[in-house]
Amino acid sequence: MGTAQLERDGALALLTLDNPPLNQIGEQVVDDLEEVVDDLEAADDVRALLVRGAGEVFSAGADVRLFARRSAAEMRPLIERFLDLGRRLEALTFPTLAAVHGTCMAGGLELALFLDLIWAAEGTNLGLLETRLGIVPLAGGVERVAARAGVGRARAIALSGNLFSAEQFEAWGIVDRVLPAEELQPEAEKFAQQLAAGPARAFAVVKQLAAAYTEGGVAAADERLLEDAVGLFDTDDARNAIESFLTSGPGKATFAGR
């Protein structure tokens, strides 16, 4: 069994971090995550991904032993690997959801930030603590918090090196939903299944538009809209869903991803 375990439930892929006791991210975890992403990129029948952590915490971040007595030249390839892994997760065409609990900090938070949505259990502690080690978030945490909550908030979180509550992160727009701890996993899986049953082509375009806005603002997203969104009217899913709406009302359509 690897430290990153991939299961399937129909069109939903479930990825579980399992590196007890803290699900720290070391080289073996990165190796295993890269294999998982290889599988996800190759699969043509996955339509949503749920990422969760085994045990008491989601992830306490990188194994700090990785940093000990390593030069900048030695660290750069490791940082590039994790950042590339995250970019590949971001580029997946289907919706992705992190369900975090316990502790989600440093590299563990950065892993969650690579996903489209973050749900958290009540009582979860989140933060970017790297400045306490004299370094900074190494997998894009500052810029990805900025994309969700603004530059000022990202700067304040990273400079403080503090942990914050899930409720505070929800208020800032970094976490999308906070649930009672016992409800997090079943509710997250239920919602992820709904995503997996949804209009896959439309979801992919939503992700493309969001990425275009992040890279180039409203004008870039508008151009992408004309390129990609209009084509959805030629898909079976859109034709069938529009017809279903007209004949049976909202919420009755089913989607095949075509």
Short mmCIF file of C-alpha atoms in Angstrom, two decimals:
data_model
loop_
_atom_site.label_atom_id
_atom_site.label_comp_id
_atom_site.label_asym_id
_atom_site.label_seq_id
_atom_site.Cartn_x
_atom_site.Cartn_y
_atom_site.Cartn_z
CA MET A 1 0.00 0.00 0.00
CA GLY A 2 1.40 3.41 -0.97
CA THR A 3 1.28 6.66 0.93
CA ALA A 4 -1.19 8.05 -1.64
CA GLN A 5 -3.97 5.57 -2.32
CA LEU A 6 -6.34 5.93 -5.25
CA GLU A 7 -9.74 4.27 -5.25
CA ARG A 8 -12.65 4.46 -7.65
CA ASP A 9 -16.37 4.69 -7.02
CA GLY A 10 -17.82 4.84 -10.48
CA ALA A 11 -16.78 8.11 -12.11
CA LEU A 12 -15.47 9.47 -8.79
CA ALA A 13 -11.79 9.04 -7.90
CA LEU A 14 -10.90 9.13 -4.20
CA LEU A 15 -7.32 9.91 -3.20
CA THR A 16 -6.30 9.27 0.41
CA LEU A 17 -3.04 10.49 1.93
CA ASP A 18 -1.84 7.71 4.24
CA ASN A 19 1.55 8.48 5.74
CA PRO A 20 0.97 8.22 9.50
CA PRO A 21 0.93 9.80 11.91
CA LEU A 22 0.79 13.28 10.32
CA ASN A 23 0.56 12.57 6.58
CA GLN A 24 3.73 14.58 6.07
CA ILE A 25 4.84 15.06 2.49
CA GLY A 26 8.24 13.54 1.85
CA GLU A 27 9.89 12.21 -1.28
CA GLN A 28 8.01 8.90 -1.13
CA VAL A 29 4.68 10.72 -0.88
CA VAL A 30 5.59 12.86 -3.88
CA ASP A 31 6.58 9.69 -5.79
CA ASP A 32 3.22 8.12 -4.97
CA LEU A 33 1.27 11.28 -5.78
CA GLU A 34 2.98 11.52 -9.16
CA GLU A 35 1.86 7.95 -9.95
CA VAL A 36 -1.69 8.84 -8.92
CA VAL A 37 -1.72 11.91 -11.16
CA ASP A 38 -0.35 9.80 -14.02
CA ASP A 39 -3.36 7.49 -13.57
CA LEU A 40 -5.82 10.39 -13.34
CA GLU A 41 -4.48 12.02 -16.48
CA ALA A 42 -4.67 8.72 -18.39
CA ALA A 43 -8.20 7.82 -17.25
CA ASP A 44 -10.98 8.77 -19.62
CA ASP A 45 -13.81 7.87 -17.24
CA VAL A 46 -12.94 9.93 -14.14
CA ARG A 47 -15.25 12.91 -13.75
CA ALA A 48 -14.41 14.18 -10.24
CA LEU A 49 -11.69 13.79 -7.60
CA LEU A 50 -11.98 13.88 -3.80
CA VAL A 51 -8.75 14.17 -1.77
CA ARG A 52 -8.70 13.36 1.94
CA GLY A 53 -6.28 12.36 4.69
CA ALA A 54 -6.24 9.16 6.73
CA GLY A 55 -6.00 9.35 10.51
CA GLU A 56 -6.27 12.38 12.75
CA VAL A 57 -5.03 15.07 10.35
CA PHE A 58 -5.17 15.91 6.67
CA SER A 59 -1.47 16.83 6.45
CA ALA A 60 1.04 18.64 8.63
CA GLY A 61 3.01 19.63 5.54
CA ALA A 62 6.46 18.68 4.37
CA ASP A 63 8.73 16.45 6.40
CA VAL A 64 11.18 19.08 7.68
CA ARG A 65 13.96 16.49 7.61
CA LEU A 66 13.93 17.03 3.84
CA PHE A 67 15.34 20.51 4.40
CA ALA A 68 18.13 19.65 6.80
CA ARG A 69 21.66 20.23 5.53
CA ARG A 70 20.54 20.67 1.92
CA SER A 71 21.76 23.52 -0.22
CA ALA A 72 19.58 25.68 -2.46
CA ALA A 73 20.87 23.72 -5.47
CA GLU A 74 19.84 20.44 -3.84
CA MET A 75 16.42 21.73 -2.82
CA ARG A 76 15.43 23.22 -6.15
CA PRO A 77 14.64 19.88 -7.90
CA LEU A 78 12.44 18.79 -4.99
CA ILE A 79 10.54 22.07 -5.01
CA GLU A 80 10.12 21.90 -8.79
CA ARG A 81 8.70 18.36 -8.53
CA PHE A 82 6.04 19.31 -5.98
CA LEU A 83 5.12 22.50 -7.81
CA ASP A 84 4.84 20.60 -11.10
CA LEU A 85 2.68 17.99 -9.37
CA GLY A 86 0.36 20.74 -8.16
CA ARG A 87 0.10 22.34 -11.56
CA ARG A 88 -0.88 18.98 -13.01
CA LEU A 89 -3.61 18.66 -10.38
CA GLU A 90 -4.84 22.14 -11.26
CA ALA A 91 -4.88 21.23 -14.96
CA LEU A 92 -7.15 18.20 -14.51
CA THR A 93 -10.25 18.82 -16.61
CA PHE A 94 -12.71 17.57 -13.99
CA PRO A 95 -13.72 19.14 -10.64
CA THR A 96 -11.49 18.44 -7.63
CA LEU A 97 -12.34 18.76 -3.94
CA ALA A 98 -10.17 18.58 -0.81
CA ALA A 99 -11.86 17.48 2.43
CA VAL A 100 -9.48 18.53 5.21
CA HIS A 101 -9.59 17.88 8.94
CA GLY A 102 -7.47 18.15 12.06
CA THR A 103 -4.43 19.98 10.73
CA CYS A 104 -3.89 21.28 7.21
CA MET A 105 -0.78 23.40 7.16
CA ALA A 106 2.27 24.36 5.09
CA GLY A 107 2.70 21.89 2.22
CA GLY A 108 -0.53 20.14 3.21
CA LEU A 109 -2.44 23.38 2.76
CA GLU A 110 -0.63 23.99 -0.52
CA LEU A 111 -1.75 20.55 -1.71
CA ALA A 112 -5.35 21.47 -0.89
CA LEU A 113 -4.95 24.83 -2.66
CA PHE A 114 -4.09 23.02 -5.89
CA LEU A 115 -7.68 21.71 -5.93
CA ASP A 116 -10.80 23.56 -7.06
CA LEU A 117 -12.66 23.46 -3.75
CA ILE A 118 -11.70 23.05 -0.09
CA TRP A 119 -14.12 21.81 2.56
CA ALA A 120 -13.00 21.61 6.18
CA ALA A 121 -14.17 20.03 9.40
CA GLU A 122 -14.95 22.25 12.36
CA GLY A 123 -11.87 22.51 14.56
CA THR A 124 -9.41 22.22 11.68
CA ASN A 125 -6.28 24.38 11.98
CA LEU A 126 -4.85 25.80 8.75
CA GLY A 127 -1.90 28.01 7.92
CA LEU A 128 1.39 28.65 6.17
CA LEU A 129 4.10 28.29 8.82
CA GLU A 130 7.22 28.25 6.66
CA THR A 131 8.55 31.66 7.72
CA ARG A 132 9.09 30.15 11.18
CA LEU A 133 11.83 28.08 9.51
CA GLY A 134 13.32 31.08 7.76
CA ILE A 135 11.87 30.05 4.40
CA VAL A 136 8.60 30.67 2.54
CA PRO A 137 5.79 28.46 1.22
CA LEU A 138 7.55 26.46 -1.49
CA ALA A 139 4.62 25.18 -3.56
CA GLY A 140 2.82 28.37 -4.45
CA GLY A 141 0.88 28.85 -1.24
CA VAL A 142 1.22 32.63 -1.13
CA GLU A 143 0.03 33.20 -4.66
CA ARG A 144 -2.78 30.65 -4.44
CA VAL A 145 -4.12 32.15 -1.23
CA ALA A 146 -3.89 35.53 -2.97
CA ALA A 147 -5.97 34.19 -5.86
CA ARG A 148 -8.70 33.18 -3.41
CA ALA A 149 -8.54 35.88 -0.75
CA GLY A 150 -6.47 38.78 -2.08
CA VAL A 151 -2.83 39.81 -1.88
CA GLY A 152 -3.11 41.50 1.49
CA ARG A 153 -4.64 38.46 3.15
CA ALA A 154 -2.03 36.13 1.61
CA ARG A 155 0.79 38.36 2.77
CA ALA A 156 -0.61 38.55 6.31
CA ILE A 157 -1.10 34.77 6.60
CA ALA A 158 2.39 33.93 5.35
CA LEU A 159 4.15 36.67 7.35
CA SER A 160 2.44 35.68 10.60
CA GLY A 161 3.33 32.00 10.35
CA ASN A 162 0.25 31.35 12.47
CA LEU A 163 -2.48 28.74 12.38
CA PHE A 164 -6.06 29.87 11.80
CA SER A 165 -9.44 28.22 12.29
CA ALA A 166 -11.42 26.70 9.46
CA GLU A 167 -14.15 29.23 10.18
CA GLN A 168 -11.72 32.12 9.74
CA PHE A 169 -10.45 30.69 6.46
CA GLU A 170 -14.05 30.28 5.31
CA ALA A 171 -14.77 33.94 6.13
CA TRP A 172 -11.74 34.94 4.05
CA GLY A 173 -12.86 32.80 1.08
CA ILE A 174 -9.98 30.32 1.24
CA VAL A 175 -12.14 27.45 2.52
CA ASP A 176 -15.44 26.99 0.71
CA ARG A 177 -17.45 25.20 3.40
CA VAL A 178 -17.05 24.17 7.06
CA LEU A 179 -18.98 21.19 8.42
CA PRO A 180 -19.17 19.29 11.72
CA ALA A 181 -16.31 16.81 11.84
CA GLU A 182 -18.55 13.75 11.65
CA GLU A 183 -20.30 15.11 8.56
CA LEU A 184 -17.28 16.20 6.53
CA GLN A 185 -16.33 12.98 4.78
CA PRO A 186 -19.83 11.68 3.96
CA GLU A 187 -21.03 15.09 2.81
CA ALA A 188 -17.89 15.71 0.76
CA GLU A 189 -18.20 12.33 -0.91
CA LYS A 190 -21.89 12.95 -1.62
CA PHE A 191 -21.10 16.31 -3.22
CA ALA A 192 -18.18 14.86 -5.18
CA GLN A 193 -20.51 12.20 -6.55
CA GLN A 194 -22.87 14.97 -7.66
CA LEU A 195 -19.98 16.63 -9.46
CA ALA A 196 -19.05 13.32 -11.09
CA ALA A 197 -22.62 13.01 -12.38
CA GLY A 198 -22.66 16.58 -13.70
CA PRO A 199 -21.93 18.16 -17.10
CA ALA A 200 -18.26 17.26 -17.49
CA ARG A 201 -17.68 19.39 -20.59
CA ALA A 202 -19.23 22.46 -18.97
CA PHE A 203 -17.22 21.91 -15.79
CA ALA A 204 -14.02 21.76 -17.83
CA VAL A 205 -14.85 25.11 -19.43
CA VAL A 206 -15.58 26.67 -16.02
CA LYS A 207 -12.07 25.64 -14.95
CA GLN A 208 -10.59 27.03 -18.17
CA LEU A 209 -12.33 30.38 -17.67
CA ALA A 210 -11.15 30.63 -14.06
CA ALA A 211 -7.58 29.84 -15.13
CA ALA A 212 -7.75 32.39 -17.94
CA TYR A 213 -8.95 35.07 -15.52
CA THR A 214 -6.14 34.25 -13.08
CA GLU A 215 -3.57 34.54 -15.85
CA GLY A 216 -4.90 37.52 -17.80
CA GLY A 217 -7.93 39.06 -16.14
CA VAL A 218 -11.45 39.58 -17.46
CA ALA A 219 -10.39 40.25 -21.04
CA ALA A 220 -8.48 36.98 -21.29
CA ALA A 221 -11.39 35.05 -19.78
CA ASP A 222 -13.83 36.68 -22.20
CA GLU A 223 -11.69 35.56 -25.14
CA ARG A 224 -11.61 32.04 -23.75
CA LEU A 225 -15.37 32.20 -23.32
CA LEU A 226 -15.84 32.83 -27.03
CA GLU A 227 -13.42 30.05 -27.92
CA ASP A 228 -14.66 27.31 -25.61
CA ALA A 229 -18.02 28.07 -24.03
CA VAL A 230 -19.97 28.61 -27.24
CA GLY A 231 -19.01 25.13 -28.41
CA LEU A 232 -20.96 23.60 -25.54
CA PHE A 233 -24.16 24.16 -27.53
CA ASP A 234 -22.99 21.42 -29.89
CA THR A 235 -22.64 18.84 -27.11
CA ASP A 236 -25.19 16.13 -26.38
CA ASP A 237 -25.23 17.11 -22.71
CA ALA A 238 -26.28 20.69 -23.42
CA ARG A 239 -28.86 19.75 -26.04
CA ASN A 240 -30.42 17.09 -23.82
CA ALA A 241 -30.35 19.24 -20.66
CA ILE A 242 -31.98 22.21 -22.41
CA GLU A 243 -34.68 19.95 -23.82
CA SER A 244 -35.17 18.37 -20.38
CA PHE A 245 -35.56 21.81 -18.82
CA LEU A 246 -38.18 22.81 -21.38
CA THR A 247 -40.19 19.61 -21.09
CA SER A 248 -39.72 18.56 -17.43
CA GLY A 249 -38.39 21.60 -15.57
CA PRO A 250 -35.07 22.19 -13.83
CA GLY A 251 -32.97 19.53 -12.14
CA LYS A 252 -34.18 16.53 -14.16
CA ALA A 253 -31.37 16.26 -16.72
CA THR A 254 -28.71 13.57 -16.66
CA PHE A 255 -25.27 14.00 -18.19
CA ALA A 256 -23.05 11.58 -20.09
CA GLY A 257 -20.03 13.81 -20.54
CA ARG A 258 -20.49 14.24 -24.30
#
